[in-house]
PDB file of C-alpha atoms in Angstrom:
ATOM      1  CA  MET P   1     -83.354-195.563  67.040  1.00  0.00           C
ATOM      2  CA  LYS P   2     -85.652-196.641  64.229  1.00  0.00           C
ATOM      3  CA  SER P   3     -88.683-194.692  63.083  1.00  0.00           C
ATOM      4  CA  ASP P   4     -92.067-196.374  62.907  1.00  0.00           C
ATOM      5  CA  THR P   5     -93.121-195.013  59.529  1.00  0.00           C
ATOM      6  CA  LYS P   6     -94.367-198.116  57.730  1.00  0.00           C
ATOM      7  CA  LEU P   7     -97.668-197.672  55.992  1.00  0.00           C
ATOM      8  CA  HIS P   8    -100.185-199.788  54.091  1.00  0.00           C
ATOM      9  CA  VAL P   9     -97.863-202.180  52.224  1.00  0.00           C
ATOM     10  CA  GLU P  10     -94.705-203.932  53.340  1.00  0.00           C
ATOM     11  CA  GLN P  11     -94.701-207.319  51.651  1.00  0.00           C
ATOM     12  CA  PRO P  12     -93.015-207.670  48.225  1.00  0.00           C
ATOM     13  CA  GLY P  13     -95.226-207.918  45.177  1.00  0.00           C
ATOM     14  CA  ALA P  14     -98.507-207.014  46.824  1.00  0.00           C
ATOM     15  CA  ARG P  15    -100.941-208.412  44.310  1.00  0.00           C
ATOM     16  CA  ASP P  16    -103.543-205.656  44.517  1.00  0.00           C
ATOM     17  CA  SER P  17    -101.048-202.799  44.531  1.00  0.00           C
ATOM     18  CA  ILE P  18     -99.726-200.785  41.616  1.00  0.00           C
ATOM     19  CA  ILE P  19     -97.752-197.622  40.999  1.00  0.00           C
ATOM     20  CA  VAL P  20     -98.370-195.427  37.963  1.00  0.00           C
ATOM     21  CA  CYS P  21     -96.357-192.306  37.159  1.00  0.00           C
ATOM     22  CA  ARG P  22     -94.834-190.205  34.400  1.00  0.00           C
ATOM     23  CA  THR P  23     -91.157-189.541  33.841  1.00  0.00           C
ATOM     24  CA  GLY P  24     -89.697-186.117  33.231  1.00  0.00           C
ATOM     25  CA  GLN P  25     -89.958-186.867  29.494  1.00  0.00           C
ATOM     26  CA  GLY P  26     -93.655-187.628  29.836  1.00  0.00           C
ATOM     27  CA  TYR P  27     -93.483-191.434  29.461  1.00  0.00           C
ATOM     28  CA  GLU P  28     -95.898-193.479  31.553  1.00  0.00           C
ATOM     29  CA  VAL P  29     -94.369-196.042  33.907  1.00  0.00           C
ATOM     30  CA  ARG P  30     -96.234-198.860  35.663  1.00  0.00           C
ATOM     31  CA  ALA P  31     -94.568-200.623  38.557  1.00  0.00           C
ATOM     32  CA  THR P  32     -95.115-203.058  41.414  1.00  0.00           C
ATOM     33  CA  PRO P  33     -94.545-201.748  44.957  1.00  0.00           C
ATOM     34  CA  LEU P  34     -91.999-203.598  47.085  1.00  0.00           C
ATOM     35  CA  ARG P  35     -92.074-201.395  50.161  1.00  0.00           C
ATOM     36  CA  ILE P  36     -94.151-198.359  51.071  1.00  0.00           C
ATOM     37  CA  THR P  37     -93.515-196.075  54.020  1.00  0.00           C
ATOM     38  CA  ARG P  38     -94.683-192.565  54.758  1.00  0.00           C
ATOM     39  CA  HIS P  39     -91.648-191.008  53.127  1.00  0.00           C
ATOM     40  CA  VAL P  40     -90.029-193.625  50.868  1.00  0.00           C
ATOM     41  CA  VAL P  41     -91.336-196.123  48.335  1.00  0.00           C
ATOM     42  CA  ALA P  42     -89.440-198.951  46.640  1.00  0.00           C
ATOM     43  CA  PHE P  43     -90.817-200.540  43.482  1.00  0.00           C
ATOM     44  CA  GLU P  44     -89.805-202.703  40.553  1.00  0.00           C
ATOM     45  CA  VAL P  45     -90.312-201.970  36.872  1.00  0.00           C
ATOM     46  CA  TYR P  46     -90.324-205.000  34.580  1.00  0.00           C
ATOM     47  CA  ASN P  47     -88.600-203.099  31.831  1.00  0.00           C
ATOM     48  CA  PRO P  48     -84.895-202.663  32.523  1.00  0.00           C
ATOM     49  CA  TYR P  49     -84.714-200.166  29.670  1.00  0.00           C
ATOM     50  CA  SER P  50     -87.134-197.771  31.356  1.00  0.00           C
ATOM     51  CA  ILE P  51     -85.635-194.298  31.270  1.00  0.00           C
ATOM     52  CA  LEU P  52     -85.358-193.367  34.938  1.00  0.00           C
ATOM     53  CA  GLN P  53     -82.541-191.281  36.364  1.00  0.00           C
ATOM     54  CA  LEU P  54     -81.279-190.463  39.834  1.00  0.00           C
ATOM     55  CA  SER P  55     -82.837-187.287  41.280  1.00  0.00           C
ATOM     56  CA  GLU P  56     -85.491-187.338  38.544  1.00  0.00           C
ATOM     57  CA  VAL P  57     -88.870-185.979  39.611  1.00  0.00           C
ATOM     58  CA  LEU P  58     -91.688-188.379  38.700  1.00  0.00           C
ATOM     59  CA  ARG P  59     -94.961-186.563  38.061  1.00  0.00           C
ATOM     60  CA  GLU P  60     -98.524-187.817  38.520  1.00  0.00           C
ATOM     61  CA  PHE P  61     -97.108-190.411  40.903  1.00  0.00           C
ATOM     62  CA  ARG P  62     -99.990-192.560  42.120  1.00  0.00           C
ATOM     63  CA  ILE P  63    -100.010-195.483  44.541  1.00  0.00           C
ATOM     64  CA  ILE P  64    -103.111-197.680  44.366  1.00  0.00           C
ATOM     65  CA  VAL P  65    -103.766-200.390  46.962  1.00  0.00           C
ATOM     66  CA  ASN P  66    -106.840-202.632  46.759  1.00  0.00           C
ATOM     67  CA  ASP P  67    -108.370-200.323  44.140  1.00  0.00           C
ATOM     68  CA  ARG P  68    -107.989-197.355  46.485  1.00  0.00           C
ATOM     69  CA  LEU P  69    -105.802-194.368  45.597  1.00  0.00           C
ATOM     70  CA  ILE P  70    -103.690-193.694  48.687  1.00  0.00           C
ATOM     71  CA  TYR P  71    -101.068-191.332  47.237  1.00  0.00           C
ATOM     72  CA  SER P  72    -101.204-188.825  44.401  1.00  0.00           C
ATOM     73  CA  GLY P  73     -98.424-186.325  43.919  1.00  0.00           C
ATOM     74  CA  ARG P  74     -94.736-186.346  43.070  1.00  0.00           C
ATOM     75  CA  ALA P  75     -91.787-188.584  43.889  1.00  0.00           C
ATOM     76  CA  THR P  76     -88.047-188.080  43.501  1.00  0.00           C
ATOM     77  CA  VAL P  77     -85.813-190.989  42.457  1.00  0.00           C
ATOM     78  CA  SER P  78     -83.202-191.594  45.176  1.00  0.00           C
ATOM     79  CA  ASN P  79     -81.750-194.980  44.175  1.00  0.00           C
ATOM     80  CA  LEU P  80     -81.700-197.284  41.127  1.00  0.00           C
ATOM     81  CA  VAL P  81     -80.608-200.910  40.698  1.00  0.00           C
ATOM     82  CA  ASN P  82     -80.786-202.584  37.273  1.00  0.00           C
ATOM     83  CA  THR P  83     -80.871-206.379  37.706  1.00  0.00           C
ATOM     84  CA  GLY P  84     -81.025-207.012  33.964  1.00  0.00           C
ATOM     85  CA  ILE P  85     -84.533-208.437  34.262  1.00  0.00           C
ATOM     86  CA  MET P  86     -86.112-205.571  36.125  1.00  0.00           C
ATOM     87  CA  LEU P  87     -85.320-202.126  37.422  1.00  0.00           C
ATOM     88  CA  VAL P  88     -85.604-201.649  41.188  1.00  0.00           C
ATOM     89  CA  CYS P  89     -86.184-198.039  42.127  1.00  0.00           C
ATOM     90  CA  GLU P  90     -86.411-196.190  45.424  1.00  0.00           C
ATOM     91  CA  ALA P  91     -88.036-192.758  45.588  1.00  0.00           C
ATOM     92  CA  THR P  92     -88.805-190.188  48.256  1.00  0.00           C
ATOM     93  CA  LEU P  93     -92.379-188.950  48.558  1.00  0.00           C
ATOM     94  CA  ASP P  94     -93.933-185.538  49.147  1.00  0.00           C
ATOM     95  CA  GLU P  95     -96.814-184.869  51.524  1.00  0.00           C
ATOM     96  CA  ALA P  96     -99.548-186.020  49.143  1.00  0.00           C
ATOM     97  CA  TRP P  97    -101.150-188.903  51.023  1.00  0.00           C
ATOM     98  CA  LEU P  98    -104.898-189.349  50.761  1.00  0.00           C
ATOM     99  CA  ASP P  99    -105.414-190.297  54.392  1.00  0.00           C
ATOM    100  CA  VAL P 100    -109.191-189.897  54.372  1.00  0.00           C
ATOM    101  CA  ASP P 101    -111.285-192.333  52.345  1.00  0.00           C
ATOM    102  CA  LEU P 102    -113.985-189.970  51.084  1.00  0.00           C
ATOM    103  CA  PHE P 103    -116.265-192.776  49.953  1.00  0.00           C
ATOM    104  CA  ALA P 104    -116.134-194.367  53.405  1.00  0.00           C
ATOM    105  CA  LEU P 105    -117.647-191.214  54.924  1.00  0.00           C
ATOM    106  CA  ILE P 106    -120.991-192.480  53.638  1.00  0.00           C
ATOM    107  CA  THR P 107    -120.580-196.244  53.820  1.00  0.00           C
ATOM    108  CA  GLN P 108    -118.509-196.414  57.040  1.00  0.00           C
ATOM    109  CA  PRO P 109    -119.057-193.252  59.119  1.00  0.00           C
ATOM    110  CA  LYS P 110    -117.061-194.558  62.108  1.00  0.00           C
ATOM    111  CA  LYS P 111    -114.009-195.067  59.904  1.00  0.00           C
ATOM    112  CA  LEU P 112    -113.460-191.308  60.021  1.00  0.00           C
ATOM    113  CA  GLN P 113    -112.489-191.632  63.684  1.00  0.00           C
ATOM    114  CA  ALA P 114    -109.903-194.251  62.761  1.00  0.00           C
ATOM    115  CA  ASP P 115    -108.580-191.983  59.991  1.00  0.00           C
ATOM    116  CA  PHE P 116    -108.201-189.145  62.491  1.00  0.00           C
ATOM    117  CA  ALA P 117    -106.432-191.482  64.919  1.00  0.00           C
ATOM    118  CA  ASN P 118    -103.977-192.344  62.139  1.00  0.00           C
ATOM    119  CA  PHE P 119    -103.487-188.645  61.399  1.00  0.00           C
ATOM    120  CA  LEU P 120    -102.863-187.876  65.069  1.00  0.00           C
ATOM    121  CA  ARG P 121    -100.357-190.715  65.332  1.00  0.00           C
ATOM    122  CA  GLU P 122     -98.469-189.489  62.257  1.00  0.00           C
ATOM    123  CA  TRP P 123     -98.492-185.897  63.519  1.00  0.00           C
ATOM    124  CA  GLY P 124     -97.187-187.055  66.898  1.00  0.00           C
ATOM    125  CA  ARG P 125     -94.064-188.398  65.245  1.00  0.00           C
ATOM    126  CA  ILE P 126     -92.795-184.828  65.074  1.00  0.00           C
ATOM    127  CA  ARG P 127     -91.316-185.657  68.473  1.00  0.00           C
ATOM    128  CA  ILE P 128     -88.601-187.709  66.790  1.00  0.00           C
ATOM    129  CA  ILE P 129     -87.256-184.617  64.999  1.00  0.00           C
ATOM    130  CA  LEU P 130     -84.010-183.604  66.694  1.00  0.00           C
ATOM    131  CA  PRO P 131     -84.417-180.326  68.662  1.00  0.00           C
ATOM    132  CA  LYS P 132     -81.259-178.896  67.079  1.00  0.00           C
ATOM    133  CA  TYR P 133     -82.703-179.667  63.635  1.00  0.00           C
ATOM    134  CA  LYS P 134     -85.985-177.934  64.510  1.00  0.00           C
ATOM    135  CA  VAL P 135     -84.230-174.824  65.815  1.00  0.00           C
ATOM    136  CA  VAL P 136     -82.049-174.278  62.766  1.00  0.00           C
ATOM    137  CA  LEU P 137     -85.010-174.824  60.415  1.00  0.00           C
ATOM    138  CA  ALA P 138     -87.077-172.301  62.384  1.00  0.00           C
ATOM    139  CA  ASP P 139     -84.209-169.801  62.139  1.00  0.00           C
ATOM    140  CA  MET P 140     -83.908-170.403  58.389  1.00  0.00           C
ATOM    141  CA  GLN P 141     -87.646-170.032  57.863  1.00  0.00           C
ATOM    142  CA  ASN P 142     -87.800-166.751  59.791  1.00  0.00           C
ATOM    143  CA  TYR P 143     -84.668-165.405  58.113  1.00  0.00           C
ATOM    144  CA  PHE P 144     -85.865-166.107  54.571  1.00  0.00           C
ATOM    145  CA  MET P 145     -89.336-164.690  55.260  1.00  0.00           C
ATOM    146  CA  ASP P 146     -87.925-161.476  56.746  1.00  0.00           C
ATOM    147  CA  LEU P 147     -85.269-161.222  54.021  1.00  0.00           C
ATOM    148  CA  ARG P 148     -87.936-161.536  51.344  1.00  0.00           C
ATOM    149  CA  ARG P 149     -89.992-158.732  52.903  1.00  0.00           C
ATOM    150  CA  TRP P 150     -86.934-156.518  53.180  1.00  0.00           C
ATOM    151  CA  LEU P 151     -85.872-157.177  49.577  1.00  0.00           C
ATOM    152  CA  GLU P 152     -89.415-156.416  48.417  1.00  0.00           C
ATOM    153  CA  GLN P 153     -89.034-152.983  49.995  1.00  0.00           C
ATOM    154  CA  VAL P 154     -85.708-152.528  48.205  1.00  0.00           C
ATOM    155  CA  GLU P 155     -87.373-153.558  44.940  1.00  0.00           C
ATOM    156  CA  LEU P 156     -90.182-151.083  45.564  1.00  0.00           C
ATOM    157  CA  GLY P 157     -87.598-148.359  46.089  1.00  0.00           C
ATOM    158  CA  ILE P 158     -85.952-149.202  42.770  1.00  0.00           C
ATOM    159  CA  ARG P 159     -89.282-149.108  40.940  1.00  0.00           C
ATOM    160  CA  SER P 160     -90.120-145.786  42.583  1.00  0.00           C
ATOM    161  CA  SER P 161     -86.861-144.189  41.543  1.00  0.00           C
ATOM    162  CA  PRO P 162     -86.933-141.468  38.868  1.00  0.00           C
ATOM    163  CA  SER P 163     -86.987-142.689  35.312  1.00  0.00           C
ATOM    164  CA  GLY P 164     -83.549-143.745  34.252  1.00  0.00           C
ATOM    165  CA  ASP P 165     -81.470-146.833  33.918  1.00  0.00           C
ATOM    166  CA  ARG P 166     -83.248-149.000  36.507  1.00  0.00           C
ATOM    167  CA  LEU P 167     -81.416-152.087  35.295  1.00  0.00           C
ATOM    168  CA  LYS P 168     -78.141-150.376  36.162  1.00  0.00           C
ATOM    169  CA  LEU P 169     -79.523-149.467  39.582  1.00  0.00           C
ATOM    170  CA  GLU P 170     -80.561-153.091  40.198  1.00  0.00           C
ATOM    171  CA  ARG P 171     -77.050-154.279  39.355  1.00  0.00           C
ATOM    172  CA  GLU P 172     -75.533-151.730  41.716  1.00  0.00           C
ATOM    173  CA  VAL P 173     -77.839-152.837  44.538  1.00  0.00           C
ATOM    174  CA  ILE P 174     -77.015-156.514  43.931  1.00  0.00           C
ATOM    175  CA  HIS P 175     -73.300-155.726  43.827  1.00  0.00           C
ATOM    176  CA  GLU P 176     -73.591-153.863  47.129  1.00  0.00           C
ATOM    177  CA  LEU P 177     -75.719-156.426  48.993  1.00  0.00           C
ATOM    178  CA  ALA P 178     -74.339-159.757  47.748  1.00  0.00           C
ATOM    179  CA  PRO P 179     -71.117-159.691  49.840  1.00  0.00           C
ATOM    180  CA  THR P 180     -73.245-159.355  52.993  1.00  0.00           C
ATOM    181  CA  ILE P 181     -76.298-161.482  52.209  1.00  0.00           C
ATOM    182  CA  LEU P 182     -74.554-164.546  50.784  1.00  0.00           C
ATOM    183  CA  PRO P 183     -72.317-165.178  53.830  1.00  0.00           C
ATOM    184  CA  SER P 184     -75.345-164.950  56.130  1.00  0.00           C
ATOM    185  CA  ILE P 185     -77.115-167.606  54.044  1.00  0.00           C
ATOM    186  CA  ASP P 186     -73.983-169.770  53.962  1.00  0.00           C
ATOM    187  CA  SER P 187     -73.808-169.566  57.750  1.00  0.00           C
ATOM    188  CA  LEU P 188     -77.381-170.834  58.099  1.00  0.00           C
ATOM    189  CA  PHE P 189     -76.792-173.713  55.697  1.00  0.00           C
ATOM    190  CA  ALA P 190     -73.617-174.655  57.568  1.00  0.00           C
ATOM    191  CA  ARG P 191     -75.680-174.914  60.762  1.00  0.00           C
ATOM    192  CA  PHE P 192     -78.300-176.954  58.914  1.00  0.00           C
ATOM    193  CA  GLU P 193     -75.722-179.393  57.518  1.00  0.00           C
ATOM    194  CA  GLU P 194     -74.199-179.790  60.970  1.00  0.00           C
ATOM    195  CA  ALA P 195     -77.611-180.647  62.439  1.00  0.00           C
ATOM    196  CA  ALA P 196     -78.456-182.962  59.518  1.00  0.00           C
ATOM    197  CA  ASP P 197     -75.230-184.918  60.036  1.00  0.00           C
ATOM    198  CA  GLU P 198     -76.443-185.886  63.513  1.00  0.00           C
ATOM    199  CA  VAL P 199     -79.651-187.523  62.211  1.00  0.00           C
ATOM    200  CA  ASP P 200     -79.722-191.326  62.270  1.00  0.00           C
ATOM    201  CA  LYS P 201     -79.944-192.885  58.820  1.00  0.00           C
ATOM    202  CA  ASP P 202     -83.311-194.495  59.580  1.00  0.00           C
ATOM    203  CA  LEU P 203     -84.770-191.090  60.495  1.00  0.00           C
ATOM    204  CA  GLN P 204     -83.386-189.129  57.545  1.00  0.00           C
ATOM    205  CA  PRO P 205     -86.477-189.490  55.276  1.00  0.00           C
ATOM    206  CA  PHE P 206     -88.727-188.133  58.032  1.00  0.00           C
ATOM    207  CA  HIS P 207     -86.352-185.222  58.702  1.00  0.00           C
ATOM    208  CA  ARG P 208     -86.131-184.398  54.978  1.00  0.00           C
ATOM    209  CA  THR P 209     -89.916-184.274  54.734  1.00  0.00           C
ATOM    210  CA  TYR P 210     -90.075-182.024  57.793  1.00  0.00           C
ATOM    211  CA  ALA P 211     -87.492-179.673  56.258  1.00  0.00           C
ATOM    212  CA  ARG P 212     -89.409-179.441  52.971  1.00  0.00           C
ATOM    213  CA  ARG P 213     -92.616-178.690  54.853  1.00  0.00           C
ATOM    214  CA  GLN P 214     -90.979-175.904  56.872  1.00  0.00           C
ATOM    215  CA  LEU P 215     -89.044-174.260  54.049  1.00  0.00           C
ATOM    216  CA  HIS P 216     -91.431-174.907  51.139  1.00  0.00           C
ATOM    217  CA  PRO P 217     -94.961-174.809  52.646  1.00  0.00           C
TER     218      PRO P 217
END
C-alpha cells in the first residue's frame, strides 16, 4: 500500500524552486529540490564538498516554490549520495508547512476554502496509521505524562525535606526507582519497535511524523 503524500513539486530541477538552509556549523546551503512530499524532501547541492552529515539537523530550512515560502522549519538528513559533481541529499521534515497563503486571503478570498480542503485531506490521512501503532503511542504518551507528574511530586518532596544533603537524597531516590522505572520504559519501547516493524516502507515517513507529533507536541 502506497501513501499519497506528494505535495507541490515532483519533477526534477523545478526551475522556480529552491531550498535554503543552515548546517549545524552555521554554514548556508542552497540547493535544488528533486522531490518534495509532506514528510520527505530530496535535493541536490552543486558543491560535493558541502559539509552535510547523516542525522544532521538542518536549521532555518526553507522551501520556496514560485517565489512562495511553503516550508520553514527544520529537516533531518536521512540519506546522502556524493556523485562527485553534486551531492544528493534526502531529509525528513517536521510539521512546519505554511499551508495557508496569507497574501491570498486578500487577493483570492475563495482560495481559503481550497486551503482548508487540502488541510482536511491531509488530516484524513491519519486513517493510514496502523491501529497497533496508534495504541502503543497513546500508551506511551499517557505513561510519560503521568510519570512526569508523579516524579514532580517526588521532586517536591525532596525539596521540602529538612535542610541537609539533598543531593545525597536525590541519588538515593534515583538508585531506588531506576530498577523499576527503566524496565517499564523498555517494555513500552519494545512494543513500539514491534509495531513499527509492521509498517510498510512507503508509509514509514508518515508514521514517524505521527509519532513525533504524539510524543513531542
